[in-house]
Amino acid sequence: MISGCSSLSYFSSTCITGASVFTCSSSLKLNPRSRLLFQNPRILRNQEPLLRSGRSLVMESHKPMFDINKFDDEFVQKLVYDALVWSSLHGLVVGDKTYQKSGNLPGVGMMHAPISLLPTAFPEIYWNRACDVTPIFNELIDRVSLDGKFLQDSLSRTKKADIFTSRLLDIHSKMLERTKKEDIRLGLHRFDYMLDEETNSILQIEMNTIACSFPGHSRLVSELHQTLLRSYGDQIGIDSERVPRNTSTGQFADAMAKAWLEYNNPRAVVMVIVQAEERNMYDQHWLSSILKEKHNIVAIRKTLAEVEKEGSVQEDGTLIVGGKAVAVVYFRSGYTPNDHPSESEWNARMLIEESSAVKCPTIAYHLTGTKKIQQELAKPGVLERFLDNKEDIAKLRKCFAGLWSLDDQEIVKQAIEKPGLFVMKPQREGGGNNIYGDDVRENLLRLQKEGVDGNAAYILMQRIFPKVSNTFMVREGVYHKSQAISELGVYGAYLRNKDKVIVNEQSGYLMRTKISSSDEGGVAAGFGVLDSIYLN
């Protein structure tokens, strides 16, 4: 979905190995992947017009930022020790899965979060571009969410093929029938990008509209790396000032506080919807802590099952849970079928949607985050349905990777022939769900035998080919030097009350890095580590 948990797959970290740019040349010999891209304009139809007929590209390699192969074990161990001390003192921690209570009782069984020991280099031009388009994407999500017909029509076939999406659409349909309006709309988004070595462009892989993870910890990782570089910058040879200040925690909390103010009930609370077992609770508690300490707003944590048991909606629409009025509902759960093991969870989601509480996200925002909607928005002429500014539309299109429906027989044929050039994405979140390599071919052939109904449960996406670099990853107190790739997520906060836009801003970032041999990359799912960026 465009929801939020993990997507770290194939990200060109023009990083520790150095930034790279393409320039025109007539002598480049293209590898098979590039050759197919050049030969097939359909694969390029959503790309920035960098690739032209009769032109070829050559990559200029720049000097590496630093060479970790020159760091001896004694020096690296010293860095690791300082990183672990800093993480422990500053709350860069997660629950230790070896402790049974670590997922529900704070302070029991904690360990440092998985981290990259040093930041990953990232071209400043692409960093600026990703930040620049964030408010435009925020606005796009809001406008799409208001077009109920577009959402229902676009997902009508997905509804038949995917039970989870079908249940979400049922709730959305009931809200449309009741003509229920959400005057106050809060979006805490994350837009994930990869740098494609084949085209030397930054391409968006997901728009996340629900449960965007790590706004708390991402700030801490940036601060950790700044601290290490201030202490060891002379030995490493890079400047701590080139790690951008990360304001994700404060900006997300401030946006929730402003939504609470708009709701205008000083006795109401913010309710965080959580999973029953949540070892990433400390990332979430950072937001709750700022709400309390800076804004004097109380946050409570409830599972969907607890909401169904303890909740009710009063005649005026007020949501009451555990005897407390709820002003804002912030979902950090509810994005996968696993979060809905019984009808109790679905009843709770419906109860929340029926209430007047500010929902982050509303059911419409949630649906706007599905991969099918992302694919629809990439079609020619669709952005114009929601946005008027041609310059803004052009900026968004530069970010779009190739996205196709499985109804496109020509693309399906190419994916069967060259499965390594595509990723097959189902309507699922949380890491470990995408389909790669030969499995793409096998699943496409299976769907052809079963009939067309199953096609709507998937989309095809252009596979993005990243540059691989050496990095140090630290898990459970031990560092490993690995060949790695990275992914940039840019947070965005959006708040609107009727016609008044109160917040629309880029709100910090998340960098995730993973071993290059792994297709999936969710940090919480165990595939990746938290990282920060070094602008070059």
Coordinates of C-alpha atoms in Angstrom, one line a residue:
M1 CA 0.0 0.0 0.0
I2 CA 1.0 3.5 0.2
S3 CA 0.9 2.7 3.8
G4 CA 3.8 2.7 6.0
C5 CA 6.1 0.2 7.2
S6 CA 8.7 -1.1 5.0
S7 CA 9.7 -1.0 1.4
L8 CA 13.5 -0.9 1.4
S9 CA 14.1 -2.7 -1.9
Y10 CA 16.7 -1.7 -4.5
F11 CA 17.9 1.7 -3.6
S12 CA 20.8 3.2 -5.3
S13 CA 22.9 4.6 -2.5
T14 CA 25.3 6.6 -4.6
C15 CA 26.9 6.5 -1.3
I16 CA 30.2 5.6 0.3
T17 CA 31.4 4.6 -3.1
G18 CA 30.6 8.1 -4.2
A19 CA 28.0 10.0 -6.2
S20 CA 27.7 9.4 -9.9
V21 CA 26.2 11.3 -12.8
F22 CA 25.4 10.5 -16.4
T23 CA 26.6 12.5 -19.4
C24 CA 26.0 12.1 -23.1
S25 CA 28.3 9.8 -25.0
S26 CA 28.1 7.9 -28.3
S27 CA 30.4 5.0 -27.3
L28 CA 28.7 3.4 -24.3
K29 CA 28.0 -0.3 -24.5
L30 CA 24.7 -0.9 -22.7
N31 CA 24.2 -3.9 -20.4
P32 CA 21.1 -6.1 -21.1
R33 CA 19.0 -4.3 -18.5
S34 CA 19.8 -0.8 -20.0
R35 CA 19.4 -2.2 -23.5
L36 CA 15.8 -3.3 -22.8
L37 CA 15.0 0.0 -21.2
F38 CA 16.2 1.8 -24.3
Q39 CA 14.4 -0.5 -26.7
N40 CA 11.1 -0.3 -24.9
P41 CA 9.6 3.1 -24.6
R42 CA 6.6 1.7 -22.6
I43 CA 9.0 1.0 -19.8
L44 CA 10.2 4.6 -19.9
R45 CA 6.8 6.3 -20.3
N46 CA 6.8 7.5 -16.6
Q47 CA 10.5 8.4 -16.6
E48 CA 12.1 11.8 -16.6
P49 CA 12.9 12.4 -20.3
L50 CA 16.6 11.7 -19.8
L51 CA 16.7 8.8 -22.2
R52 CA 16.3 9.7 -25.8
S53 CA 16.4 7.8 -29.0
G54 CA 19.8 7.9 -30.6
R55 CA 21.5 8.9 -27.3
S56 CA 23.4 6.9 -24.8
L57 CA 24.7 7.6 -21.4
V58 CA 28.0 7.1 -19.6
M59 CA 28.5 7.4 -15.8
E60 CA 31.2 9.6 -14.3
S61 CA 32.4 8.1 -11.1
H62 CA 33.5 10.5 -8.4
K63 CA 36.0 9.9 -5.6
P64 CA 34.6 7.8 -2.7
M65 CA 33.5 9.8 0.3
F66 CA 35.6 7.5 2.5
D67 CA 37.0 4.0 2.3
I68 CA 35.9 1.8 5.2
N69 CA 38.3 -0.9 4.1
K70 CA 41.1 1.4 5.6
F71 CA 39.5 1.3 9.0
D72 CA 41.1 -1.3 11.3
D73 CA 39.0 -3.4 13.7
E74 CA 40.2 -1.5 16.8
F75 CA 39.0 1.8 15.4
V76 CA 35.6 0.4 14.3
Q77 CA 35.1 -1.3 17.7
K78 CA 35.7 2.1 19.3
L79 CA 33.0 3.6 17.1
V80 CA 30.6 0.8 17.8
Y81 CA 31.1 1.2 21.6
D82 CA 30.4 4.9 21.5
A83 CA 27.4 4.3 19.3
L84 CA 26.0 1.8 21.7
V85 CA 26.5 4.0 24.7
W86 CA 24.9 7.0 22.9
S87 CA 21.9 4.8 21.7
S88 CA 21.3 3.6 25.2
L89 CA 21.4 7.0 26.8
H90 CA 19.2 8.7 24.2
G91 CA 16.4 6.1 23.7
L92 CA 17.5 4.7 20.3
V93 CA 16.2 1.3 21.5
V94 CA 13.8 -1.4 20.6
G95 CA 12.4 -4.4 22.4
D96 CA 14.6 -7.5 22.6
K97 CA 12.6 -10.4 21.1
T98 CA 14.3 -12.9 23.4
Y99 CA 12.3 -11.3 26.3
Q100 CA 8.7 -12.3 26.3
K101 CA 7.4 -9.0 27.8
S102 CA 9.5 -6.7 25.6
G103 CA 6.6 -6.1 23.2
N104 CA 4.1 -4.8 25.7
L105 CA 5.9 -3.7 28.9
P106 CA 8.1 -0.6 28.5
G107 CA 11.6 -0.8 30.1
V108 CA 11.8 -4.6 30.0
G109 CA 14.2 -6.4 27.5
M110 CA 15.5 -3.3 25.6
M111 CA 18.4 -3.3 23.1
H112 CA 19.8 -0.8 20.7
A113 CA 18.0 -0.3 17.4
P114 CA 19.6 -1.9 14.3
I115 CA 21.8 0.9 12.9
S116 CA 24.3 1.8 10.2
L117 CA 27.5 2.9 12.0
L118 CA 28.1 5.8 9.6
P119 CA 25.9 7.8 7.4
T120 CA 25.3 7.1 3.7
A121 CA 26.2 9.6 1.1
F122 CA 23.4 11.0 -0.9
P123 CA 23.5 13.6 -3.8
E124 CA 22.2 16.9 -2.5
I125 CA 20.4 17.6 -5.8
Y126 CA 18.1 14.6 -5.3
W127 CA 17.7 15.3 -1.6
N128 CA 16.4 18.8 -2.5
R129 CA 14.1 17.4 -5.2
A130 CA 12.5 14.8 -2.8
C131 CA 12.0 17.6 -0.2
D132 CA 10.6 20.0 -2.8
V133 CA 7.8 17.6 -4.0
T134 CA 6.7 16.5 -0.6
P135 CA 4.0 19.3 -0.1
I136 CA 2.7 18.6 -3.6
F137 CA 2.3 14.9 -2.8
N138 CA 0.7 15.8 0.5
E139 CA -1.9 17.9 -1.3
L140 CA -2.4 15.2 -4.0
I141 CA -3.3 12.6 -1.3
D142 CA -5.8 14.9 0.2
R143 CA -7.5 15.7 -3.1
V144 CA -7.6 12.0 -4.2
S145 CA -9.1 11.1 -0.8
L146 CA -12.1 13.4 -1.5
D147 CA -12.9 11.7 -4.8
G148 CA -14.9 8.7 -3.6
K149 CA -15.9 7.6 -7.0
F150 CA -12.3 7.5 -8.2
L151 CA -11.3 5.4 -5.3
Q152 CA -14.2 3.0 -5.6
D153 CA -13.9 2.7 -9.4
S154 CA -10.1 2.3 -9.4
L155 CA -10.3 -0.4 -6.7
S156 CA -13.4 -2.2 -7.9
R157 CA -11.5 -5.2 -9.4
T158 CA -9.0 -5.2 -6.6
K159 CA -12.0 -5.6 -4.2
K160 CA -12.9 -8.9 -5.9
A161 CA -9.3 -10.2 -5.7
D162 CA -8.2 -9.0 -2.3
I163 CA -10.3 -9.6 0.9
F164 CA -8.5 -7.0 3.0
T165 CA -8.9 -4.2 0.5
S166 CA -12.5 -5.3 0.1
R167 CA -13.2 -4.8 3.8
L168 CA -11.6 -1.3 3.7
L169 CA -13.7 -0.4 0.6
D170 CA -16.9 -1.6 2.4
I171 CA -16.2 0.9 5.2
H172 CA -15.5 3.6 2.8
S173 CA -18.7 2.9 0.8
K174 CA -20.8 3.1 4.0
M175 CA -19.3 6.5 4.8
L176 CA -20.1 7.7 1.2
E177 CA -23.7 6.5 1.6
R178 CA -24.0 8.5 4.8
T179 CA -22.4 11.5 3.1
K180 CA -20.1 11.7 6.1
K181 CA -17.6 14.5 5.7
E182 CA -14.2 14.7 7.5
D183 CA -13.8 18.5 7.9
I184 CA -10.5 18.1 9.8
R185 CA -8.0 15.8 7.9
L186 CA -4.6 14.9 9.2
G187 CA -2.0 13.2 7.1
L188 CA 1.3 12.0 8.4
H189 CA 2.9 10.5 5.3
R190 CA 6.2 9.1 4.1
F191 CA 7.3 9.1 0.5
D192 CA 10.0 6.4 -0.3
Y193 CA 12.5 6.8 -3.1
M194 CA 15.3 5.0 -4.7
L195 CA 18.2 6.2 -6.9
D196 CA 18.3 4.2 -10.1
E197 CA 21.8 3.6 -11.4
E198 CA 20.3 2.7 -14.9
T199 CA 18.8 6.2 -15.4
N200 CA 20.6 8.2 -12.7
S201 CA 17.3 9.5 -11.4
I202 CA 15.4 9.4 -8.2
L203 CA 12.2 7.3 -8.4
Q204 CA 9.4 7.0 -6.0
I205 CA 8.5 3.5 -4.9
E206 CA 5.7 4.2 -2.4
M207 CA 3.4 6.8 -0.9
N208 CA 2.8 5.7 2.7
T209 CA -0.4 7.1 4.3
I210 CA -0.8 4.9 7.3
A211 CA 1.4 3.8 10.2
C212 CA 4.6 5.5 8.8
S213 CA 7.3 4.1 11.0
F214 CA 10.4 5.6 12.7
P215 CA 9.6 9.3 12.9
G216 CA 11.0 9.0 16.4
H217 CA 14.1 6.9 15.8
S218 CA 15.1 8.5 12.5
R219 CA 15.8 11.8 14.3
L220 CA 18.0 10.0 16.8
V221 CA 20.1 8.2 14.1
S222 CA 20.8 11.5 12.5
E223 CA 21.9 12.9 15.8
L224 CA 24.0 9.8 16.6
H225 CA 25.9 10.1 13.3
Q226 CA 26.4 13.8 13.8
T227 CA 27.9 13.1 17.2
L228 CA 30.2 10.4 15.9
L229 CA 31.4 12.6 13.1
R230 CA 32.1 15.4 15.5
S231 CA 34.2 13.1 17.6
Y232 CA 36.0 11.2 14.8
G233 CA 35.6 13.5 11.8
D234 CA 39.3 14.0 11.4
Q235 CA 40.0 10.3 11.3
I236 CA 37.1 9.5 9.0
G237 CA 37.6 12.6 6.9
I238 CA 34.0 14.0 6.6
D239 CA 32.1 16.9 8.1
S240 CA 29.2 16.4 10.6
E241 CA 27.5 19.5 9.2
R242 CA 26.7 17.6 6.0
V243 CA 24.3 15.3 7.8
P244 CA 21.0 17.2 7.6
R245 CA 19.2 18.1 10.8
N246 CA 16.2 15.7 11.1
T247 CA 13.1 17.2 12.6
S248 CA 10.7 14.3 12.0
T249 CA 9.7 13.7 15.7
G250 CA 8.9 17.3 16.6
Q251 CA 7.1 18.1 13.3
F252 CA 4.8 15.0 13.5
A253 CA 4.0 15.7 17.1
D254 CA 3.3 19.4 16.4
A255 CA 1.0 18.4 13.5
M256 CA -1.0 16.1 15.8
A257 CA -1.1 18.9 18.5
K258 CA -2.6 21.3 15.9
A259 CA -5.2 18.7 14.9
W260 CA -6.1 18.3 18.6
L261 CA -6.5 22.1 18.8
E262 CA -8.7 22.2 15.8
Y263 CA -10.9 19.5 17.3
N264 CA -11.4 21.9 20.2
N265 CA -12.0 19.7 23.2
P266 CA -9.4 20.5 25.9
R267 CA -10.3 17.3 27.8
A268 CA -9.9 15.0 24.9
V269 CA -6.9 12.7 24.3
V270 CA -4.8 11.5 21.4
M271 CA -5.3 7.7 20.9
V272 CA -2.5 5.7 19.3
I273 CA -3.7 2.5 17.7
V274 CA -1.0 -0.2 18.3
Q275 CA -0.4 -3.8 17.8
A276 CA -0.8 -6.2 20.8
E277 CA 3.0 -7.0 20.6
E278 CA 5.0 -3.9 19.6
R279 CA 8.8 -4.1 20.1
N280 CA 9.1 -0.8 18.2
M281 CA 7.0 1.0 20.9
Y282 CA 9.8 3.4 21.8
D283 CA 9.7 5.0 18.4
Q284 CA 6.0 5.7 19.0
H285 CA 6.5 6.8 22.6
W286 CA 8.8 9.6 21.4
L287 CA 5.7 11.3 19.8
S288 CA 3.6 10.7 22.8
S289 CA 6.3 12.2 25.1
I290 CA 6.5 15.4 23.0
L291 CA 2.7 15.7 23.0
K292 CA 2.7 15.6 26.8
E293 CA 5.9 17.7 27.5
K294 CA 5.5 20.4 24.8
H295 CA 1.8 20.6 24.3
N296 CA 0.3 19.1 27.6
I297 CA -1.7 16.6 25.5
V298 CA -2.3 13.1 26.9
A299 CA -1.8 10.2 24.6
I300 CA -3.3 6.7 25.3
R301 CA -2.4 3.4 23.5
K302 CA -5.1 1.0 22.5
T303 CA -5.3 -2.1 20.2
L304 CA -8.2 -2.3 17.8
A305 CA -9.6 -5.1 20.0
E306 CA -9.5 -2.8 23.0
V307 CA -11.3 0.0 21.1
E308 CA -14.1 -2.4 20.2
K309 CA -14.4 -3.5 23.8
E310 CA -14.1 -0.1 25.5
G311 CA -15.4 2.3 22.8
S312 CA -18.6 3.9 21.9
V313 CA -19.8 6.9 19.8
Q314 CA -22.1 9.5 21.4
E315 CA -25.0 11.1 19.6
D316 CA -22.8 14.2 18.8
G317 CA -20.2 11.9 17.2
T318 CA -17.7 12.0 20.1
L319 CA -15.6 8.9 20.3
I320 CA -15.3 7.6 23.9
V321 CA -12.7 4.9 24.7
G322 CA -12.0 3.8 28.2
G323 CA -14.1 6.7 29.5
K324 CA -12.0 9.3 27.7
A325 CA -13.1 11.5 24.7
V326 CA -10.8 11.0 21.8
A327 CA -9.8 14.0 19.6
V328 CA -7.2 12.4 17.3
V329 CA -6.7 8.7 16.4
Y330 CA -3.2 8.0 15.2
F331 CA -2.9 4.6 13.5
R332 CA 0.4 2.7 14.1
S333 CA -1.5 -0.5 13.4
G334 CA -4.3 -1.6 11.1
Y335 CA -2.4 -1.7 7.8
T336 CA -2.3 -5.5 7.3
P337 CA -4.8 -8.4 7.5
N338 CA -2.7 -9.6 10.5
D339 CA -3.9 -6.6 12.4
H340 CA -7.5 -7.8 11.9
P341 CA -7.6 -11.4 13.2
S342 CA -11.3 -11.2 14.2
E343 CA -14.5 -9.1 13.6
S344 CA -13.7 -7.2 16.7
E345 CA -10.9 -5.3 14.9
W346 CA -13.1 -4.5 11.9
N347 CA -15.9 -3.3 14.3
A348 CA -13.4 -1.0 15.9
R349 CA -12.3 0.4 12.6
M350 CA -15.9 1.1 11.7
L351 CA -16.6 2.7 15.1
I352 CA -13.6 5.1 14.7
E353 CA -14.7 6.0 11.2
E354 CA -18.2 6.8 12.3
S355 CA -17.0 9.1 15.0
S356 CA -16.1 12.8 14.7
A357 CA -12.5 12.2 15.9
V358 CA -9.7 13.3 13.6
K359 CA -8.3 10.2 12.0
C360 CA -4.8 9.8 10.9
P361 CA -5.5 8.3 8.4
T362 CA -9.2 8.4 7.4
I363 CA -10.4 5.3 5.5
A364 CA -10.1 7.4 2.3
Y365 CA -6.5 8.4 3.0
H366 CA -5.8 4.7 3.7
L367 CA -7.2 3.6 0.4
T368 CA -5.3 6.4 -1.4
G369 CA -2.2 4.6 -0.2
T370 CA -2.9 1.4 -2.0
K371 CA -0.5 0.3 -4.7
K372 CA -3.3 0.2 -7.2
I373 CA -4.1 3.9 -6.7
Q374 CA -0.4 4.6 -7.1
Q375 CA -0.4 2.8 -10.4
E376 CA -3.6 4.7 -11.5
L377 CA -2.0 8.0 -10.6
A378 CA 1.0 7.2 -12.9
K379 CA -1.3 6.9 -15.9
P380 CA -1.1 9.7 -18.4
G381 CA -3.7 12.5 -17.7
V382 CA -4.7 11.2 -14.2
L383 CA -2.8 13.7 -12.2
E384 CA -4.6 16.5 -14.0
R385 CA -7.8 15.3 -12.5
F386 CA -6.5 16.4 -9.1
L387 CA -3.9 19.1 -9.6
D388 CA -4.0 22.3 -11.6
N389 CA -0.5 23.5 -11.6
K390 CA 1.4 22.1 -14.6
E391 CA 4.8 22.7 -13.0
D392 CA 3.8 20.7 -9.9
I393 CA 2.4 17.9 -12.1
A394 CA 5.7 17.8 -14.1
K395 CA 7.7 17.5 -10.8
L396 CA 5.6 14.6 -9.6
R397 CA 5.9 12.8 -12.9
K398 CA 9.7 13.0 -12.8
C399 CA 9.5 10.9 -9.6
F400 CA 7.3 8.1 -11.0
A401 CA 8.8 4.7 -11.8
G402 CA 7.2 2.5 -14.4
L403 CA 3.9 1.2 -13.0
W404 CA 1.5 -1.1 -14.8
S405 CA -1.7 -3.1 -14.3
L406 CA -1.6 -6.8 -15.0
D407 CA -4.3 -6.1 -17.6
D408 CA -1.5 -4.7 -19.8
Q409 CA -0.7 -7.9 -21.8
E410 CA 2.3 -6.4 -23.5
I411 CA 4.0 -5.6 -20.2
V412 CA 3.0 -9.0 -18.7
K413 CA 4.6 -10.7 -21.6
Q414 CA 7.8 -8.7 -21.1
A415 CA 7.8 -9.5 -17.4
I416 CA 7.5 -13.2 -18.1
E417 CA 10.4 -13.0 -20.6
K418 CA 12.5 -10.7 -18.4
P419 CA 11.3 -11.1 -14.8
G420 CA 14.4 -9.5 -13.4
L421 CA 13.4 -6.1 -14.7
F422 CA 10.1 -6.0 -12.7
V423 CA 8.8 -6.2 -9.2
M424 CA 5.3 -7.7 -8.6
K425 CA 3.5 -5.9 -5.8
P426 CA 0.4 -7.2 -3.9
Q427 CA -1.8 -5.0 -1.8
R428 CA 0.1 -5.9 1.3
E429 CA 2.4 -4.0 3.7
G430 CA 5.0 -4.7 6.4
G431 CA 7.9 -6.2 4.4
G432 CA 8.4 -9.5 2.8
N433 CA 5.4 -9.3 0.5
N434 CA 6.9 -8.2 -2.9
I435 CA 7.7 -10.7 -5.6
Y436 CA 11.1 -10.7 -7.4
G437 CA 13.1 -12.5 -10.0
D438 CA 11.9 -15.9 -11.4
D439 CA 9.0 -15.8 -8.9
V440 CA 7.6 -12.9 -11.0
R441 CA 7.4 -15.2 -14.0
E442 CA 6.0 -18.1 -12.0
N443 CA 3.2 -16.0 -10.5
L444 CA 2.3 -14.4 -13.7
L445 CA 2.0 -17.7 -15.4
R446 CA -0.1 -19.0 -12.5
L447 CA -2.5 -16.1 -12.8
Q448 CA -2.8 -16.6 -16.5
K449 CA -4.0 -20.2 -15.9
E450 CA -6.3 -19.2 -13.0
G451 CA -8.0 -16.4 -15.0
V452 CA -8.0 -12.7 -14.9
D453 CA -9.7 -12.1 -11.6
G454 CA -6.5 -12.6 -9.6
N455 CA -4.7 -9.9 -11.7
A456 CA -6.3 -7.1 -9.8
A457 CA -4.6 -8.1 -6.5
Y458 CA -1.2 -7.1 -8.0
I459 CA 0.6 -4.4 -10.0
L460 CA 3.9 -4.5 -11.8
M461 CA 6.6 -2.0 -11.1
Q462 CA 9.8 -1.2 -12.9
R463 CA 12.6 -2.8 -10.9
I464 CA 15.2 -0.2 -9.8
F465 CA 18.8 -1.1 -9.9
P466 CA 21.0 0.5 -7.2
K467 CA 24.6 1.1 -6.7
V468 CA 26.1 -1.2 -4.0
S469 CA 28.5 0.2 -1.4
N470 CA 30.4 -1.1 1.6
T471 CA 29.0 -0.2 5.0
F472 CA 29.1 -1.2 8.7
M473 CA 25.8 -2.5 10.1
V474 CA 25.4 -3.0 13.8
R475 CA 22.9 -5.5 15.2
E476 CA 22.8 -6.8 18.8
G477 CA 26.1 -5.0 19.6
V478 CA 28.1 -6.6 16.7
Y479 CA 29.2 -4.9 13.6
H480 CA 29.3 -6.5 10.1
K481 CA 30.9 -5.0 7.0
S482 CA 28.4 -5.6 4.2
Q483 CA 27.7 -4.8 0.6
A484 CA 24.6 -2.6 1.1
I485 CA 22.0 -0.5 -0.7
S486 CA 19.8 2.2 0.8
E487 CA 16.4 3.9 0.6
L488 CA 15.3 7.4 1.4
G489 CA 11.9 8.1 2.9
V490 CA 10.8 11.7 3.2
Y491 CA 8.1 12.5 5.8
G492 CA 5.3 14.9 5.1
A493 CA 2.7 16.4 7.5
Y494 CA -0.6 17.8 6.2
L495 CA -3.5 19.3 8.2
R496 CA -6.6 20.8 6.8
N497 CA -9.9 22.1 8.3
K498 CA -12.5 22.5 5.6
D499 CA -10.9 25.0 3.1
K500 CA -8.1 26.1 5.4
V501 CA -4.7 24.3 5.0
I502 CA -3.0 24.6 8.4
V503 CA 0.0 22.4 7.8
N504 CA 1.6 21.3 4.6
E505 CA 5.3 20.6 5.0
Q506 CA 8.2 18.3 4.6
S507 CA 8.9 16.8 8.0
G508 CA 12.2 15.2 8.2
Y509 CA 13.4 11.9 6.7
L510 CA 14.2 8.2 7.2
M511 CA 17.2 6.5 5.6
R512 CA 17.2 2.7 5.7
T513 CA 20.1 0.5 4.6
K514 CA 20.2 -3.3 4.0
I515 CA 22.4 -6.0 2.7
S516 CA 22.3 -5.8 -1.1
S517 CA 21.5 -9.5 -1.5
S518 CA 18.2 -9.1 0.3
D519 CA 15.1 -8.2 -1.8
E520 CA 13.1 -7.0 1.2
G521 CA 14.2 -4.3 3.6
G522 CA 11.9 -3.5 6.6
V523 CA 13.8 -2.6 9.7
A524 CA 11.1 -3.9 12.0
A525 CA 10.8 -7.0 9.9
G526 CA 14.5 -7.7 10.4
F527 CA 15.8 -6.9 6.9
G528 CA 17.4 -3.5 7.3
V529 CA 19.0 -1.0 9.6
L530 CA 18.3 2.7 10.4
D531 CA 20.7 5.1 8.7
S532 CA 21.1 8.8 8.0
I533 CA 22.3 10.7 4.9
Y534 CA 25.5 12.6 4.2
L535 CA 24.9 15.3 1.5
N536 CA 27.5 15.4 -1.3

